[in-house]
């Protein structure tokens, strides 16, 4: 018996469509408050934002669903969000998945109930490099204590730790980093990050500068006062003594691509120096109102000019205010000079180099905390999942 031409074409079409289909398996991993059920909503692959598809529980803390796609979908971005009982939405940004070329599995780690992170002082730490001791405060993001299956992939080391979270320890007003980050995470503007605030000491000026400045200020008699130059020892302390503790105590990844450093004033100077000279350690470099005037603009004229250009990809964030004429301003012109030098070295604005001018901004904690959202948005935008299992 011979098949008609029409039937044959139909069967070939059905066979092609069947063979062209692939499966994207999405696994939700969650060990918080036991949910009755978990559903998935999204914008593609037969998902929608109005009604979720129920996921199958395949383990004590895992729910799974298979989504069918074909070659026309490859490379598209799928946005999804899990819900408990198809009612309680997961907190934070949508999960975004780049649809793969073949059968693949993606694991996601949502949370549903916590809207604020926590911070605490984790102890005093001795520096054998500097022969002194300081406290360290750590902020963990909203999901950290709810879904303990999740590893936080972003870690940010910050200087002047006592000024970051708490008015009782701050030099003046605190930055309130926790409020800024909590809001941005919950609103979906940024990924989660663990912040490690390393307190300063009475030797702050020496520790946050990498070279000796013979005349960083003048006394009442008009004579030069010199100082500084322990910055490399301080950076050794961070790498050799602080980061290993964070690695061992917290569910984090401190590999280079996940590790950032940020500070203000002299803290901004030592951050930029750390990035340029230790690019195998750091990838995200935040330099706010940086004291680029140090040692007659040594960072721009010597470090950037004579040190080998980093082989590893770096992201720089620079900013300043412009409240007042120099020399009592906010390092506005020195920051522009460094920005321009980095651009000449191949760093691209709004890609690997970010710059913000705070009109009227002054050189103090209030203004740094007020614009702290800028480096957070630049460094930690919600990412697209393009690694599969």
CSV table of C-alpha atoms in Angstrom, one decimal:
chain,number,residue,atom,x,y,z
A,1,UNK,CA,0.0,0.0,0.0
A,2,UNK,CA,1.4,3.4,-1.0
A,3,UNK,CA,0.9,6.5,1.2
A,4,UNK,CA,-0.4,9.6,-0.5
A,5,UNK,CA,2.0,12.4,-1.0
A,6,UNK,CA,0.0,14.6,1.5
A,7,UNK,CA,0.2,12.0,4.2
A,8,UNK,CA,3.8,11.4,3.6
A,9,UNK,CA,4.6,15.1,3.9
A,10,UNK,CA,2.6,15.3,7.1
A,11,UNK,CA,4.5,12.4,8.6
A,12,UNK,CA,7.8,13.8,7.7
A,13,UNK,CA,6.8,17.1,9.3
A,14,UNK,CA,5.7,15.4,12.5
A,15,UNK,CA,8.9,13.4,12.6
A,16,UNK,CA,11.0,16.5,12.1
A,17,UNK,CA,9.2,18.4,14.8
A,18,UNK,CA,9.6,15.5,17.2
A,19,UNK,CA,13.3,15.1,16.4
A,20,UNK,CA,13.8,18.9,16.7
A,21,UNK,CA,12.5,19.1,20.2
A,22,UNK,CA,14.9,19.2,23.2
A,23,UNK,CA,14.3,19.3,27.0
A,24,UNK,CA,15.4,22.0,29.4
A,25,UNK,CA,15.1,20.6,32.9
A,26,UNK,CA,14.7,23.3,35.6
A,27,UNK,CA,15.4,22.2,39.2
A,28,UNK,CA,14.4,24.3,42.2
A,29,UNK,CA,16.6,23.7,45.2
A,30,UNK,CA,15.1,24.9,48.5
A,31,UNK,CA,15.4,23.8,52.1
A,32,UNK,CA,13.6,26.6,53.9
A,33,UNK,CA,10.1,26.5,55.3
A,34,UNK,CA,8.7,23.3,53.7
A,35,UNK,CA,6.3,24.3,50.9
A,36,UNK,CA,3.1,22.4,50.1
A,37,UNK,CA,4.0,22.8,46.4
A,38,UNK,CA,6.1,24.8,44.0
A,39,UNK,CA,5.0,26.2,40.7
A,40,UNK,CA,6.9,27.9,37.9
A,41,UNK,CA,5.8,30.9,35.9
A,42,UNK,CA,7.7,32.5,33.0
A,43,UNK,CA,7.6,34.2,29.6
A,44,UNK,CA,8.4,31.4,27.1
A,45,UNK,CA,8.3,27.6,26.5
A,46,UNK,CA,4.6,27.3,27.4
A,47,UNK,CA,5.0,29.2,30.6
A,48,UNK,CA,3.2,32.5,31.4
A,49,UNK,CA,3.1,35.0,34.1
A,50,UNK,CA,-0.6,34.5,35.0
A,51,UNK,CA,-0.7,30.8,36.0
A,52,UNK,CA,2.1,28.6,37.0
A,53,UNK,CA,2.9,25.0,36.1
A,54,UNK,CA,3.3,22.7,39.1
A,55,UNK,CA,6.7,21.3,39.5
A,56,UNK,CA,7.3,17.7,40.6
A,57,UNK,CA,9.0,17.0,43.9
A,58,UNK,CA,11.9,14.6,43.2
A,59,UNK,CA,13.8,14.9,46.5
A,60,UNK,CA,13.5,16.3,50.0
A,61,UNK,CA,14.6,19.7,48.8
A,62,UNK,CA,14.2,19.6,45.0
A,63,UNK,CA,11.4,20.3,42.6
A,64,UNK,CA,11.7,19.8,38.9
A,65,UNK,CA,10.0,20.5,35.6
A,66,UNK,CA,10.9,19.7,31.9
A,67,UNK,CA,10.4,22.5,29.4
A,68,UNK,CA,10.4,21.6,25.7
A,69,UNK,CA,12.1,23.8,23.2
A,70,UNK,CA,13.3,23.5,19.6
A,71,UNK,CA,16.0,25.0,17.4
A,72,UNK,CA,14.1,28.2,16.9
A,73,UNK,CA,14.3,28.9,20.7
A,74,UNK,CA,18.1,28.4,21.0
A,75,UNK,CA,19.8,31.5,22.3
A,76,UNK,CA,16.6,33.2,23.5
A,77,UNK,CA,16.4,34.4,27.1
A,78,UNK,CA,13.9,32.6,29.2
A,79,UNK,CA,12.7,34.5,32.3
A,80,UNK,CA,11.2,32.4,35.1
A,81,UNK,CA,10.1,32.7,38.7
A,82,UNK,CA,9.1,30.0,41.2
A,83,UNK,CA,6.1,30.4,43.6
A,84,UNK,CA,5.0,28.5,46.6
A,85,UNK,CA,1.5,27.1,46.0
A,86,UNK,CA,1.4,29.4,42.9
A,87,UNK,CA,0.8,32.3,45.4
A,88,UNK,CA,4.0,33.3,47.2
A,89,UNK,CA,6.5,34.6,44.7
A,90,UNK,CA,10.2,34.1,45.1
A,91,UNK,CA,12.1,37.2,46.2
A,92,UNK,CA,14.5,39.2,44.0
A,93,UNK,CA,15.2,39.2,40.3
A,94,UNK,CA,13.7,36.8,37.8
A,95,UNK,CA,15.9,33.9,36.9
A,96,UNK,CA,17.1,34.4,33.4
A,97,UNK,CA,18.3,31.3,31.3
A,98,UNK,CA,19.8,31.4,27.9
A,99,UNK,CA,18.1,28.5,26.1
A,100,UNK,CA,20.8,25.9,25.2
A,101,UNK,CA,21.4,24.0,22.0
A,102,UNK,CA,20.6,20.5,23.4
A,103,UNK,CA,19.1,18.7,26.4
A,104,UNK,CA,20.3,20.5,29.5
A,105,UNK,CA,19.6,21.0,33.2
A,106,UNK,CA,19.7,24.2,35.2
A,107,UNK,CA,19.6,24.4,39.0
A,108,UNK,CA,18.2,27.5,40.7
A,109,UNK,CA,18.1,28.5,44.4
A,110,UNK,CA,15.2,30.8,45.3
A,111,UNK,CA,13.9,32.1,48.6
A,112,UNK,CA,10.5,33.3,49.4
A,113,UNK,CA,10.2,35.0,52.8
A,114,UNK,CA,13.2,37.0,53.9
A,115,UNK,CA,13.4,40.6,52.6
A,116,UNK,CA,16.5,41.8,54.6
A,117,UNK,CA,20.0,40.5,55.2
A,118,UNK,CA,21.9,40.6,58.5
A,119,UNK,CA,25.2,41.9,59.6
A,120,UNK,CA,27.4,41.1,62.6
A,121,UNK,CA,30.9,41.5,63.9
A,122,UNK,CA,32.6,38.2,63.6
A,123,UNK,CA,35.6,38.9,65.8
A,124,UNK,CA,39.0,40.6,66.1
A,125,UNK,CA,41.7,39.5,63.7
A,126,UNK,CA,45.5,39.8,64.2
A,127,UNK,CA,47.6,41.0,61.3
A,128,UNK,CA,51.1,39.4,61.4
A,129,UNK,CA,52.0,41.7,58.5
A,130,UNK,CA,51.2,44.9,60.5
A,131,UNK,CA,51.4,43.6,64.0
A,132,UNK,CA,48.0,44.9,65.0
A,133,UNK,CA,44.4,43.8,65.5
A,134,UNK,CA,41.1,44.9,64.1
A,135,UNK,CA,37.4,43.8,64.0
A,136,UNK,CA,35.6,42.5,60.9
A,137,UNK,CA,31.9,42.9,60.2
A,138,UNK,CA,30.1,40.7,57.7
A,139,UNK,CA,26.7,41.3,55.9
A,140,UNK,CA,24.9,38.3,54.6
A,141,UNK,CA,22.0,38.8,52.1
A,142,UNK,CA,18.3,37.9,52.5
A,143,UNK,CA,18.5,34.4,51.2
A,144,UNK,CA,21.5,33.3,53.3
A,145,UNK,CA,19.7,32.0,56.4
A,146,UNK,CA,16.5,30.9,54.6
A,147,UNK,CA,17.9,28.7,51.8
A,148,UNK,CA,21.1,27.2,53.0
A,149,UNK,CA,21.6,25.2,49.8
A,150,UNK,CA,22.6,28.4,48.1
A,151,UNK,CA,26.2,29.5,47.7
A,152,UNK,CA,26.6,33.3,47.4
A,153,UNK,CA,28.9,33.9,44.4
A,154,UNK,CA,29.7,37.6,45.0
A,155,UNK,CA,32.0,38.8,47.8
A,156,UNK,CA,32.9,42.4,48.3
A,157,UNK,CA,35.7,43.4,50.7
A,158,UNK,CA,35.3,47.0,52.0
A,159,UNK,CA,37.6,49.2,54.1
A,160,UNK,CA,36.6,51.4,57.1
A,161,UNK,CA,34.3,48.6,58.2
A,162,UNK,CA,33.0,50.4,61.2
A,163,UNK,CA,31.4,53.1,59.0
A,164,UNK,CA,29.4,50.8,56.8
A,165,UNK,CA,26.4,49.6,58.8
A,166,UNK,CA,26.1,50.9,62.4
A,167,UNK,CA,25.7,54.5,63.7
A,168,UNK,CA,27.2,53.5,67.0
A,169,UNK,CA,30.6,52.6,65.5
A,170,UNK,CA,30.7,55.0,62.6
A,171,UNK,CA,33.1,57.9,62.3
A,172,UNK,CA,30.1,60.2,61.6
A,173,UNK,CA,27.0,58.8,60.0
A,174,UNK,CA,27.0,55.3,58.7
A,175,UNK,CA,26.7,54.4,55.0
A,176,UNK,CA,23.8,52.0,55.8
A,177,UNK,CA,25.0,49.6,53.2
A,178,UNK,CA,22.5,47.0,54.4
A,179,UNK,CA,19.5,49.2,53.5
A,180,UNK,CA,20.8,50.0,50.1
A,181,UNK,CA,21.7,46.4,49.2
A,182,UNK,CA,18.5,44.9,50.7
A,183,UNK,CA,16.3,47.2,48.7
A,184,UNK,CA,18.1,46.6,45.4
A,185,UNK,CA,18.1,42.8,45.9
A,186,UNK,CA,14.4,42.7,46.7
A,187,UNK,CA,13.5,44.9,43.8
A,188,UNK,CA,15.5,42.7,41.4
A,189,UNK,CA,18.1,45.4,40.6
A,190,UNK,CA,21.1,43.4,41.7
A,191,UNK,CA,22.4,39.9,42.6
A,192,UNK,CA,23.0,39.0,46.2
A,193,UNK,CA,26.4,39.8,47.7
A,194,UNK,CA,28.3,39.2,50.9
A,195,UNK,CA,30.0,42.3,52.2
A,196,UNK,CA,33.1,42.0,54.4
A,197,UNK,CA,33.8,45.2,56.3
A,198,UNK,CA,37.4,45.4,57.6
A,199,UNK,CA,37.7,48.0,60.4
A,200,UNK,CA,40.5,50.6,60.1
A,201,UNK,CA,43.1,51.2,62.8
A,202,UNK,CA,45.0,54.3,64.1
A,203,UNK,CA,47.5,53.4,61.3
A,204,UNK,CA,44.8,54.0,58.7
A,205,UNK,CA,46.8,56.5,56.7
A,206,UNK,CA,49.9,54.2,56.5
A,207,UNK,CA,47.8,51.1,55.7
A,208,UNK,CA,45.7,52.7,53.0
A,209,UNK,CA,48.7,54.1,51.1
A,210,UNK,CA,51.2,52.1,49.1
A,211,UNK,CA,54.0,54.7,49.0
A,212,UNK,CA,55.6,57.2,51.3
A,213,UNK,CA,54.5,60.8,50.7
A,214,UNK,CA,57.1,63.2,52.1
A,215,UNK,CA,54.6,66.0,52.2
A,216,UNK,CA,51.1,64.8,52.4
A,217,UNK,CA,50.3,67.8,54.7
A,218,UNK,CA,51.9,70.7,56.4
A,219,UNK,CA,52.0,71.5,60.1
A,220,UNK,CA,51.2,74.9,61.7
A,221,UNK,CA,54.8,76.0,61.0
A,222,UNK,CA,54.4,75.3,57.3
A,223,UNK,CA,56.8,72.3,57.5
A,224,UNK,CA,56.1,69.1,55.5
A,225,UNK,CA,54.7,66.1,57.3
A,226,UNK,CA,55.4,62.7,55.6
A,227,UNK,CA,53.8,59.3,56.0
A,228,UNK,CA,52.3,56.3,54.4
A,229,UNK,CA,53.6,53.2,52.6
A,230,UNK,CA,52.2,50.1,54.3
A,231,UNK,CA,49.5,49.5,51.8
A,232,UNK,CA,51.1,46.3,50.4
A,233,UNK,CA,51.3,44.8,53.9
A,234,UNK,CA,47.6,45.7,54.4
A,235,UNK,CA,46.6,44.0,51.1
A,236,UNK,CA,48.6,40.9,52.1
A,237,UNK,CA,46.6,40.8,55.3
A,238,UNK,CA,43.4,40.9,53.4
A,239,UNK,CA,44.4,38.1,51.1
A,240,UNK,CA,46.3,35.9,53.5
A,241,UNK,CA,44.3,36.3,56.7
A,242,UNK,CA,40.8,37.7,56.0
A,243,UNK,CA,39.7,36.0,52.8
A,244,UNK,CA,40.5,32.5,54.0
A,245,UNK,CA,38.4,33.1,57.1
A,246,UNK,CA,35.4,34.2,55.0
A,247,UNK,CA,36.0,31.2,52.7
A,248,UNK,CA,35.9,28.8,55.6
A,249,UNK,CA,33.0,30.3,57.6
A,250,UNK,CA,30.5,31.2,54.9
A,251,UNK,CA,28.9,29.6,51.8
A,252,UNK,CA,30.7,31.8,49.3
A,253,UNK,CA,32.9,31.7,46.3
A,254,UNK,CA,36.1,33.8,46.6
A,255,UNK,CA,37.5,32.9,43.2
A,256,UNK,CA,38.8,35.9,41.4
A,257,UNK,CA,35.8,36.5,39.1
A,258,UNK,CA,33.6,36.8,42.2
A,259,UNK,CA,35.8,38.9,44.4
A,260,UNK,CA,35.6,42.7,44.7
A,261,UNK,CA,37.3,45.5,46.8
A,262,UNK,CA,35.8,48.9,47.5
A,263,UNK,CA,36.6,51.9,49.6
A,264,UNK,CA,36.4,55.7,49.8
A,265,UNK,CA,39.0,58.4,50.1
A,266,UNK,CA,42.3,56.7,51.0
A,267,UNK,CA,40.3,53.5,50.9
A,268,UNK,CA,39.5,54.2,47.3
A,269,UNK,CA,43.1,54.8,46.5
A,270,UNK,CA,44.2,51.5,48.0
A,271,UNK,CA,41.4,49.7,46.2
A,272,UNK,CA,42.4,51.0,42.8
A,273,UNK,CA,46.1,50.1,43.6
A,274,UNK,CA,45.0,46.6,44.6
A,275,UNK,CA,43.2,46.1,41.4
A,276,UNK,CA,45.9,47.3,39.1
A,277,UNK,CA,48.8,45.5,40.9
A,278,UNK,CA,47.0,42.3,42.1
A,279,UNK,CA,44.6,41.6,39.2
A,280,UNK,CA,44.9,37.8,39.8
A,281,UNK,CA,43.0,38.3,43.1
A,282,UNK,CA,40.4,41.0,42.4
A,283,UNK,CA,38.0,41.5,39.5
A,284,UNK,CA,35.7,44.4,40.7
A,285,UNK,CA,37.4,47.6,41.9
A,286,UNK,CA,35.4,50.3,43.6
A,287,UNK,CA,37.2,53.7,44.1
A,288,UNK,CA,34.9,56.4,45.6
A,289,UNK,CA,36.2,59.9,46.1
A,290,UNK,CA,39.7,58.4,45.9
A,291,UNK,CA,42.7,60.3,47.2
A,292,UNK,CA,44.4,60.3,43.9
A,293,UNK,CA,46.3,63.4,45.0
A,294,UNK,CA,48.5,61.2,47.2
A,295,UNK,CA,52.2,61.6,46.7
A,296,UNK,CA,51.8,64.2,43.9
A,297,UNK,CA,49.3,62.1,41.9
A,298,UNK,CA,51.5,59.1,42.1
A,299,UNK,CA,48.8,56.6,41.2
A,300,UNK,CA,48.0,58.1,37.8
A,301,UNK,CA,51.5,59.3,36.9
A,302,UNK,CA,53.6,56.3,38.2
A,303,UNK,CA,51.4,53.3,38.9
A,304,UNK,CA,49.2,53.4,35.8
A,305,UNK,CA,52.1,54.7,33.7
A,306,UNK,CA,54.8,52.3,34.7
A,307,UNK,CA,53.3,49.1,36.2
A,308,UNK,CA,52.4,46.4,33.7
A,309,UNK,CA,48.8,46.6,32.5
A,310,UNK,CA,46.8,43.8,34.1
A,311,UNK,CA,46.3,40.7,31.9
A,312,UNK,CA,43.0,39.9,33.6
A,313,UNK,CA,39.7,41.6,32.9
A,314,UNK,CA,38.9,44.2,35.5
A,315,UNK,CA,35.8,46.4,36.2
A,316,UNK,CA,36.6,49.8,37.7
A,317,UNK,CA,34.0,52.1,39.4
A,318,UNK,CA,35.2,55.6,40.0
A,319,UNK,CA,33.3,58.6,41.4
A,320,UNK,CA,33.6,61.9,43.2
A,321,UNK,CA,31.6,64.9,44.2
A,322,UNK,CA,32.2,68.5,43.0
A,323,UNK,CA,31.0,70.5,45.9
A,324,UNK,CA,33.9,72.8,46.3
A,325,UNK,CA,37.0,74.3,44.6
A,326,UNK,CA,40.2,72.4,45.0
A,327,UNK,CA,42.1,71.7,47.2
A,328,UNK,CA,39.1,71.3,49.5
A,329,UNK,CA,37.0,69.5,47.0
A,330,UNK,CA,36.2,65.8,46.5
A,331,UNK,CA,39.1,64.8,44.3
A,332,UNK,CA,37.0,65.6,41.2
A,333,UNK,CA,39.8,66.6,38.8
A,334,UNK,CA,42.2,63.8,39.9
A,335,UNK,CA,39.4,61.3,39.5
A,336,UNK,CA,38.7,62.5,35.9
A,337,UNK,CA,42.4,62.2,35.2
A,338,UNK,CA,42.5,58.6,36.3
A,339,UNK,CA,39.3,57.9,34.4
A,340,UNK,CA,40.8,59.3,31.2
A,341,UNK,CA,44.0,57.3,31.7
A,342,UNK,CA,42.0,54.1,32.1
A,343,UNK,CA,40.0,54.9,28.9
A,344,UNK,CA,43.3,55.3,27.0
A,345,UNK,CA,44.4,51.9,28.3
A,346,UNK,CA,41.3,50.3,26.7
A,347,UNK,CA,38.8,50.3,29.4
A,348,UNK,CA,35.3,51.1,28.0
A,349,UNK,CA,32.8,53.3,29.7
A,350,UNK,CA,29.7,51.5,31.0
A,351,UNK,CA,31.3,48.1,30.2
A,352,UNK,CA,34.6,47.7,32.1
A,353,UNK,CA,34.8,51.3,33.5
A,354,UNK,CA,32.0,53.1,35.3
A,355,UNK,CA,32.1,56.8,36.4
A,356,UNK,CA,29.7,58.8,38.4
A,357,UNK,CA,29.8,62.5,39.3
A,358,UNK,CA,27.8,63.4,42.4
A,359,UNK,CA,26.8,67.0,41.7
A,360,UNK,CA,27.3,68.9,45.0
A,361,UNK,CA,28.7,65.8,46.6
A,362,UNK,CA,31.1,66.3,49.5
A,363,UNK,CA,34.0,64.2,50.9
A,364,UNK,CA,32.2,62.4,53.8
A,365,UNK,CA,30.3,59.3,54.8
A,366,UNK,CA,26.9,60.7,54.2
A,367,UNK,CA,27.5,61.2,50.5
A,368,UNK,CA,29.3,57.9,50.0
A,369,UNK,CA,26.4,56.0,51.6
A,370,UNK,CA,23.9,58.0,49.6
A,371,UNK,CA,25.5,56.9,46.3
A,372,UNK,CA,26.6,53.4,47.3
A,373,UNK,CA,23.8,52.1,45.1
A,374,UNK,CA,25.7,53.1,42.0
A,375,UNK,CA,28.6,50.6,42.2
A,376,UNK,CA,26.2,47.9,43.4
A,377,UNK,CA,24.1,48.3,40.2
A,378,UNK,CA,27.2,48.4,38.0
A,379,UNK,CA,29.0,45.5,39.6
A,380,UNK,CA,26.1,43.1,40.3
A,381,UNK,CA,23.3,43.3,37.8
A,382,UNK,CA,21.2,40.1,37.5
A,383,UNK,CA,23.1,37.6,35.4
A,384,UNK,CA,21.9,35.3,32.7
A,385,UNK,CA,22.4,31.6,33.3
A,386,UNK,CA,24.4,30.1,30.4
A,387,UNK,CA,26.1,27.2,32.2
A,388,UNK,CA,24.3,23.9,32.2
A,389,UNK,CA,24.5,20.5,33.7
